[in-house]
Short mmCIF file of C-alpha atoms and ligand atoms in Angstrom, two decimals:
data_model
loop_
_atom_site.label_atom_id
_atom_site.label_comp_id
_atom_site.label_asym_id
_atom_site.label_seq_id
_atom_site.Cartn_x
_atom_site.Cartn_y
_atom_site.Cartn_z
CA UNK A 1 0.00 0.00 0.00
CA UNK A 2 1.18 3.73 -0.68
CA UNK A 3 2.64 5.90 2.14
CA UNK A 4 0.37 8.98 2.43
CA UNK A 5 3.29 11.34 3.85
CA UNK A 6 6.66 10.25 3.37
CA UNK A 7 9.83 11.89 4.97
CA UNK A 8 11.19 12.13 1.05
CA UNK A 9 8.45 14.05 -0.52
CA UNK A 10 5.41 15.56 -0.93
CA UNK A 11 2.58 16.02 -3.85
CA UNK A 12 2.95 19.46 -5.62
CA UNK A 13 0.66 20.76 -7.64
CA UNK A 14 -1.28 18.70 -9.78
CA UNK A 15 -4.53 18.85 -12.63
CA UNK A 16 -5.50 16.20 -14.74
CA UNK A 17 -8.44 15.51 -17.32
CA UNK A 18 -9.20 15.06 -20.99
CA UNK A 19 -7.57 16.19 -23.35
CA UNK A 20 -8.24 17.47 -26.88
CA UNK A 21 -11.95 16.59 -27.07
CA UNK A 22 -12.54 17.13 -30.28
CA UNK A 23 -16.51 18.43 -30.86
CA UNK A 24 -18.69 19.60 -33.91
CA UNK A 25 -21.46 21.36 -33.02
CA UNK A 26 -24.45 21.73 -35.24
CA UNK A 27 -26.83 23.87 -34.62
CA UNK A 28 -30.28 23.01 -36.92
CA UNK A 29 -32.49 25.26 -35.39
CA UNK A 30 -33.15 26.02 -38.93
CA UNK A 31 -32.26 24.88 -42.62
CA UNK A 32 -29.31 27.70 -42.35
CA UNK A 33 -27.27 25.55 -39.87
CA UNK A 34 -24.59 27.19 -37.54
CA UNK A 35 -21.42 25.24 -36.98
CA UNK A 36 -18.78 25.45 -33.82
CA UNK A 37 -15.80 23.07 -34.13
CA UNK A 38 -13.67 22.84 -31.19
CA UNK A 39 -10.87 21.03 -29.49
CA UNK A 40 -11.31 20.93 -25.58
CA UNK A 41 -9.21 20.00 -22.72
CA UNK A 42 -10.61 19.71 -19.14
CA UNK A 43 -9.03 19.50 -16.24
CA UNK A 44 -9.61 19.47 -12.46
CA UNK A 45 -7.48 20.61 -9.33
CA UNK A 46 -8.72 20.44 -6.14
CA UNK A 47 -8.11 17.34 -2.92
CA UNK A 48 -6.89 14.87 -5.19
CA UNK A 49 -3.62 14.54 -2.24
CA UNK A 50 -5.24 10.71 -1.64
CA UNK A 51 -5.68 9.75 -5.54
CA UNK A 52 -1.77 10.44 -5.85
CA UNK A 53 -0.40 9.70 -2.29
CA UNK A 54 -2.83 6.32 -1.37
CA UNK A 55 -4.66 5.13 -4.61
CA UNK A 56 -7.71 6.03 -3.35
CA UNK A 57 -10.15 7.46 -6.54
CA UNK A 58 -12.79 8.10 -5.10
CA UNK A 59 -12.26 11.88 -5.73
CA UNK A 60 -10.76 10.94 -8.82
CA UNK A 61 -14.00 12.47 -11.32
CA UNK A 62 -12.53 9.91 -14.58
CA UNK A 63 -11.46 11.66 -17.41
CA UNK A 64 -13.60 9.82 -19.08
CA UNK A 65 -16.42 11.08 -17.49
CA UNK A 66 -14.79 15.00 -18.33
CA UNK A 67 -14.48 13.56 -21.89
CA UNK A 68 -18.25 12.69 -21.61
CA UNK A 69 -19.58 15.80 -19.92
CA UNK A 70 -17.71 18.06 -22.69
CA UNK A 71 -20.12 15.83 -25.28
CA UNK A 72 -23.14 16.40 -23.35
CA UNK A 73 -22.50 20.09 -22.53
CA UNK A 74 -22.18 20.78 -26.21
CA UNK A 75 -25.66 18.80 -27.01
CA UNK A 76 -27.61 20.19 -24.11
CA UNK A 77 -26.40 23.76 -23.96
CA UNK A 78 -25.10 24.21 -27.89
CA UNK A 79 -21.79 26.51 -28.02
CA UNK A 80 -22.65 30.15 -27.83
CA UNK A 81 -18.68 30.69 -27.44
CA UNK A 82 -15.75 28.94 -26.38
CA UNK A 83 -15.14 31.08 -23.90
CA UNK A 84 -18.73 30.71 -22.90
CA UNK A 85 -18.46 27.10 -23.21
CA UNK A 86 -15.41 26.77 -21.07
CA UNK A 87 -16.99 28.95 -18.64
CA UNK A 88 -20.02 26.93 -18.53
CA UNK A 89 -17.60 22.93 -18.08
CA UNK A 90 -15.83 25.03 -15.09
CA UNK A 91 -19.08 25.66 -12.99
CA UNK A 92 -20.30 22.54 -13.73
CA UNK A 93 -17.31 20.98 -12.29
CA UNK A 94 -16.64 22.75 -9.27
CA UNK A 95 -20.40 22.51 -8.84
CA UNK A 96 -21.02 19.08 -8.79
CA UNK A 97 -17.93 17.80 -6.74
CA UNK A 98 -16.81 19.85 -3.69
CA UNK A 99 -13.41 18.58 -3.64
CA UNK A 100 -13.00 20.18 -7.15
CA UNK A 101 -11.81 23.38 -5.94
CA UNK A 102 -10.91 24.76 -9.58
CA UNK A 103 -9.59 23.35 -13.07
CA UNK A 104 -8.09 24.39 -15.82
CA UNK A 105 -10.44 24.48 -19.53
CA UNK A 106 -8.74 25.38 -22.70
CA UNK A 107 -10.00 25.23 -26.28
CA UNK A 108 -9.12 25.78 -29.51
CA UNK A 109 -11.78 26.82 -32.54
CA UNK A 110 -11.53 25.58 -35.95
CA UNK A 111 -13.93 28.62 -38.14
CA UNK A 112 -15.98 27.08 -40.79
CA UNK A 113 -17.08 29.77 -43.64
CA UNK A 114 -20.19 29.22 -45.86
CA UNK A 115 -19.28 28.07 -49.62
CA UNK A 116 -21.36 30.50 -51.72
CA UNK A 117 -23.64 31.39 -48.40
CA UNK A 118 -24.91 28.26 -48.51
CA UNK A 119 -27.31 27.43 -45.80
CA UNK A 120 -25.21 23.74 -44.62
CA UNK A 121 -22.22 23.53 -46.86
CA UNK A 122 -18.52 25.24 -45.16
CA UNK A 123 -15.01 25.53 -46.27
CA UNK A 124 -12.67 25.40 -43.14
CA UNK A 125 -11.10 29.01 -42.64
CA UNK A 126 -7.34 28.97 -42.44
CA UNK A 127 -6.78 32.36 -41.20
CA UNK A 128 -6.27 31.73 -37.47
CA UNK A 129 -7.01 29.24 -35.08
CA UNK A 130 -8.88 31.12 -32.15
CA UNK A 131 -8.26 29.92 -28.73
CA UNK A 132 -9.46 30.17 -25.29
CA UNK A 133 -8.51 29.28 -21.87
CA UNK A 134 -10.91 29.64 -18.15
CA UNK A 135 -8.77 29.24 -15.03
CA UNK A 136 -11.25 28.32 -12.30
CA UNK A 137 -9.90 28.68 -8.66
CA UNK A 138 -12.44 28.56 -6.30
CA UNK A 139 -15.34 31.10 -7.07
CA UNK A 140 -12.63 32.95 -9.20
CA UNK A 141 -12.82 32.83 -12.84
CA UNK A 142 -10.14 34.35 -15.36
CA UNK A 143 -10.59 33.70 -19.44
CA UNK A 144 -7.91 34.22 -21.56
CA UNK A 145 -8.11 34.66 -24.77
CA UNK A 146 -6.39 34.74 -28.47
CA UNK A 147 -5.38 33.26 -31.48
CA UNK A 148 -2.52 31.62 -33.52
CA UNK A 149 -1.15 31.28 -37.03
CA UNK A 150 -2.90 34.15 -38.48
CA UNK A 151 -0.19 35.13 -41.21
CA UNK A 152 1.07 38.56 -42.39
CA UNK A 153 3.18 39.88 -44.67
CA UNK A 154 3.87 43.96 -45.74
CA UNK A 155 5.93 44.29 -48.57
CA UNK A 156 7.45 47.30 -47.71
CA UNK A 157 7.15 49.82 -45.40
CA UNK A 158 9.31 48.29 -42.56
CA UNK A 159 12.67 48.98 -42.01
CA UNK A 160 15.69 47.56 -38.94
CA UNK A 161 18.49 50.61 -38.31
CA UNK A 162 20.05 51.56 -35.65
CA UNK A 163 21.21 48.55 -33.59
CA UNK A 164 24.21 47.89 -32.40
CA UNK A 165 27.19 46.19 -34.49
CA UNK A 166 30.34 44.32 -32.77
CA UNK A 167 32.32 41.56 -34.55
CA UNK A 168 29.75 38.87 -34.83
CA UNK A 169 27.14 41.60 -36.62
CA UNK A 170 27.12 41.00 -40.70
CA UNK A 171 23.16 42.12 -41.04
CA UNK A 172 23.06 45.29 -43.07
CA UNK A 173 20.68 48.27 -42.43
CA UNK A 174 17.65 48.63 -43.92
CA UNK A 175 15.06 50.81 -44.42
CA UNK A 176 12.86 49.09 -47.02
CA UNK A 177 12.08 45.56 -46.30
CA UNK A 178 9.48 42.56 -46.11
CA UNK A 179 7.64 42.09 -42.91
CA UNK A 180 6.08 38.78 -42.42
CA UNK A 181 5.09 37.06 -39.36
CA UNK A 182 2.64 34.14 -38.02
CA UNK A 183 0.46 36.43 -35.17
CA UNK A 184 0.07 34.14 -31.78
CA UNK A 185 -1.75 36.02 -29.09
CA UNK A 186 -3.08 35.96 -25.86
CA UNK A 187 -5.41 38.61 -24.64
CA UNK A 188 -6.39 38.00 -20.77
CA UNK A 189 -9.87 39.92 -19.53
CA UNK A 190 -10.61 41.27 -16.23
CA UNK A 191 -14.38 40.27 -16.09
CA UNK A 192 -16.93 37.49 -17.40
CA UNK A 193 -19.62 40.42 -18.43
CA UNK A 194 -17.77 39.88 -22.06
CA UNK A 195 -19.53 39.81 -25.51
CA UNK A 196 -16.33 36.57 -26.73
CA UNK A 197 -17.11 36.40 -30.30
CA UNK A 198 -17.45 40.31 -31.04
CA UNK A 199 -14.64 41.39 -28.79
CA UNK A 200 -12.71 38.70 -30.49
CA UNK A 201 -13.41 39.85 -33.74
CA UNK A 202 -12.57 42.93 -33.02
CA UNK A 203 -9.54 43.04 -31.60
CA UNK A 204 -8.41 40.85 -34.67
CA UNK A 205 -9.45 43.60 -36.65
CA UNK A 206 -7.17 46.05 -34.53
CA UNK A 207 -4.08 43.86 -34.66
CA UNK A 208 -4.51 43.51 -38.17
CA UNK A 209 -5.33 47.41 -39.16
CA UNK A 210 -2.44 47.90 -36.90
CA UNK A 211 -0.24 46.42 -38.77
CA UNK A 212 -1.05 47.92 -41.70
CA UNK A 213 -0.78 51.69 -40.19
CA UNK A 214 2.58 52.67 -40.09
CA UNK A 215 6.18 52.29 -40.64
CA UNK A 216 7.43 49.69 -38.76
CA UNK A 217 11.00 50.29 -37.28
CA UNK A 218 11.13 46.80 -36.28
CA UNK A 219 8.76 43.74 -35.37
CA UNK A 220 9.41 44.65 -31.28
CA UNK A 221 7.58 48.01 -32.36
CA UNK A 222 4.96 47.06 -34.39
CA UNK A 223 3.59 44.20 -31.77
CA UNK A 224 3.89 47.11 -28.91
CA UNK A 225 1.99 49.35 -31.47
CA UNK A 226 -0.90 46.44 -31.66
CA UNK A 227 -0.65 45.80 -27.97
CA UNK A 228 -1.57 49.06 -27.09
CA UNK A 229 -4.56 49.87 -29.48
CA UNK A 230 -5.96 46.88 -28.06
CA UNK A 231 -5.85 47.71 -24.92
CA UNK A 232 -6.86 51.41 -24.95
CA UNK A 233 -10.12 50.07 -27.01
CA UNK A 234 -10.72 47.66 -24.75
CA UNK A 235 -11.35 48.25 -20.79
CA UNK A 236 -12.52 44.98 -20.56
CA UNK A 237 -8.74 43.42 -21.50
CA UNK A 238 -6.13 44.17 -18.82
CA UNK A 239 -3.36 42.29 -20.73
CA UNK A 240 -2.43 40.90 -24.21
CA UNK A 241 0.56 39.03 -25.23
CA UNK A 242 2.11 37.94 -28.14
CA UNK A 243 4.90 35.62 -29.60
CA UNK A 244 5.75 36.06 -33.22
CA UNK A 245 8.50 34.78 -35.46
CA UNK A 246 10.29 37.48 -37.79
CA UNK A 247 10.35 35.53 -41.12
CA UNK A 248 12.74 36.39 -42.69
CA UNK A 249 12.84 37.46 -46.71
CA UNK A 250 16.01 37.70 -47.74
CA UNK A 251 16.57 39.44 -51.57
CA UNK A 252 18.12 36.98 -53.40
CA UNK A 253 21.33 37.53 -54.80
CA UNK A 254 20.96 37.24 -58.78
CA UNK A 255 24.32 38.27 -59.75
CA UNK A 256 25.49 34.90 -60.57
CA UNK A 257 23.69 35.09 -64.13
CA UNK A 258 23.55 38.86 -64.33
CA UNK A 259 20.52 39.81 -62.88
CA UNK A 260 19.63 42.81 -61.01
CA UNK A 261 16.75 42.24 -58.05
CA UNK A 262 15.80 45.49 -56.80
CA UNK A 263 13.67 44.04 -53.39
CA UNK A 264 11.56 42.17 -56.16
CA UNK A 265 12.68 38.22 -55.66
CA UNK A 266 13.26 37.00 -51.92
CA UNK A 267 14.43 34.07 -50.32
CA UNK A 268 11.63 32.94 -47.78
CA UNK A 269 14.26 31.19 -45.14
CA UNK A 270 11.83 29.46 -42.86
CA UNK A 271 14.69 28.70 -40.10
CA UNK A 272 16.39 30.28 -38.01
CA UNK A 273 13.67 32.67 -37.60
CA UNK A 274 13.97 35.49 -34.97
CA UNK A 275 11.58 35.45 -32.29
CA UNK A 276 9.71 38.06 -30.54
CA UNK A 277 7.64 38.14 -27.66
CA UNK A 278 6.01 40.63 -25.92
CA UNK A 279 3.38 41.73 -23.00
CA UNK A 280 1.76 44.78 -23.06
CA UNK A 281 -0.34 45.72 -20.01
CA UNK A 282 -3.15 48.16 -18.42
CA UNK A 283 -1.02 50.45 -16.02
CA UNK A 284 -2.10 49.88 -12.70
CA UNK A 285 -4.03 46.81 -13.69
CA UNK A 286 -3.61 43.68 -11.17
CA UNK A 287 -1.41 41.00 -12.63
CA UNK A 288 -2.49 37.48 -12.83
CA UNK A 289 0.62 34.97 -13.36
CA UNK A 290 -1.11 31.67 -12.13
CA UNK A 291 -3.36 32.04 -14.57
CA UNK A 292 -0.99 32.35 -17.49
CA UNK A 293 0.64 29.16 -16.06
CA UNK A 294 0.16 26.26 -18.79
CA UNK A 295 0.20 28.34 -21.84
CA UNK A 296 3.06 27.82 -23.55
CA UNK A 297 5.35 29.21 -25.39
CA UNK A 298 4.94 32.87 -24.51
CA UNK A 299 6.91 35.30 -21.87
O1 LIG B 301 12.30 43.49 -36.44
C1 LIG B 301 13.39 42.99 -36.14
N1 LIG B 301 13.74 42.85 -34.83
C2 LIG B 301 14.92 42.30 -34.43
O2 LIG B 301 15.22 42.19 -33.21
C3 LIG B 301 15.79 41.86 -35.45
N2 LIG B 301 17.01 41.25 -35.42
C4 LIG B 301 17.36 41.01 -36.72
O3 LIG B 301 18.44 40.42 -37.06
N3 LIG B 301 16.39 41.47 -37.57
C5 LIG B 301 15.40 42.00 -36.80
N4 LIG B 301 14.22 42.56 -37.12
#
């Protein structure tokens, strides 16, 4: 039988669930069906000490049961966001089972577009992939949200001067140069009262119309630039962040068969990429680490 306390160690923190539930949601209310495609993870924190320390599940909620629950959630209560959605899985959790003291929901949403506006007929949209995240501790609730892969590219009207040049440094100066990048961002809000799918929209709107609006000096700038629109339109975000890779263009040398290329042909290196990550915050505005804790890949 498993020790409960030991004099070598103790249980740290812990979650567990299902992961990557992968749901279609079909609303036929109508003949002009809606469709929300989603990939969930659930999982639960809370007294699980005994299910780690003694073998002892009975607080130990299955993930298949999570798995299960995500299913029925979508049937019963359709998906009016994810955001909404996740919201909805974390008070049902911490509802139903005391020792579930909080969890840990996280989605991503695949967008459908109607072919032709056809009333049941979609083409997946590759833009982005949105994504959402609820942190549930206790009665507390913070939703993160965001999006990845949502590609950009301005042909000119960026520029990298100015930095500084030792031994190693071979990059020359520009002022006229591609921009391209894949945008990944997380936007944290500091309240549930939240309208997801039209805030989300538009504060894609703003990165994107950001990008567009000026010169860029370098990526570092132009993500700051973005940051901050989004948060002075938005009292209801205290925080966005954002992890980007510069990819690189490189004008491709065509003197080898007498060629000029005046910034017209580029070589698109996909690696090494530069990488650029930034947060921008509310001034004054609480910070919330725990609940960034889990989402990878960004500072
Ligand atoms: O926008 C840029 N930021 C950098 O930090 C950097 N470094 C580099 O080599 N090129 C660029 N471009």
């Amino acid at each position: 039988m498993t020790e409960k306390t030991t004099d070598t160690v103790v249980l740290g923190k812990n979650q567990y669930g299902k992961a990557e539930n992968h749901v279609v949601r079909i609303n036929r209310d109508t003949d002009r069906h809606e469709i929300r495609d989603l990939v969930v993870t659930s999982q639960l924190r809370g007294d699980l000490e005994e299910v780690h320390t003694l073998g002892d599940n009975a607080h130990c909620v299955p993930t298949d049961t999570q798995k299960q629950t995500v299913f029925a959630f979508a049937q019963q209560y359709g998906i009016e966001s994810p955001e909404q959605f996740l919201l909805e899985l974390a008070d049902h959790f911490t509802g139903e089972f005391e020792w579930i003291t909080g969890g840990r929901w996280a989605a991503q949403e695949y967008a459908w577009n109607r072919i032709n506006d056809h009333d049941h007929c979609f083409v997946q949209h590759k833009d982005e992939v949105r994504t959402a995240v609820v942190v549930a501790d206790g009665e507390e609730r913070t939703v993160i949200s965001g999006f990845k892969d949502l590609t950009v590219l301005k042909s000119t009207q960026s520029g990298f001067t100015g930095y500084p040049k030792d031994k190693y440094t071979v990059l020359p100066e520009t002022e006229d140069r591609i921009m391209s990048t894949d945008v990944a961002t997380r936007w944290r809000y500091n309240t549930t009262d939240v309208d997801y799918d039209a805030v989300y929209e538009n504060v894609k709107k703003i990165i994107l119309t950001k990008f567009t609006d000026h010169y860029s000096k370098a990526l570092q700038e132009t993500l700051y630039l973005m940051g901050k629109a989004v948060i002075e339109a938005h009292p209801e975000i205290d925080e966005i962040k954002f992890s980007c890779p510069n990819k690189h263009h490189f004008v491709y040398d065509l003197g080898f068969c007498g060629l000029e290329n005046d910034k017209e042909t580029h070589w698109a290196a996909d690696r090494p990429y530069g990488l650029i990550e930034a947060t921008i915050q509310r001034k004054g505005a609480a910070e919330n680490e725990s609940a960034w804790m889990g989402i990878a890949g960004f500072c």
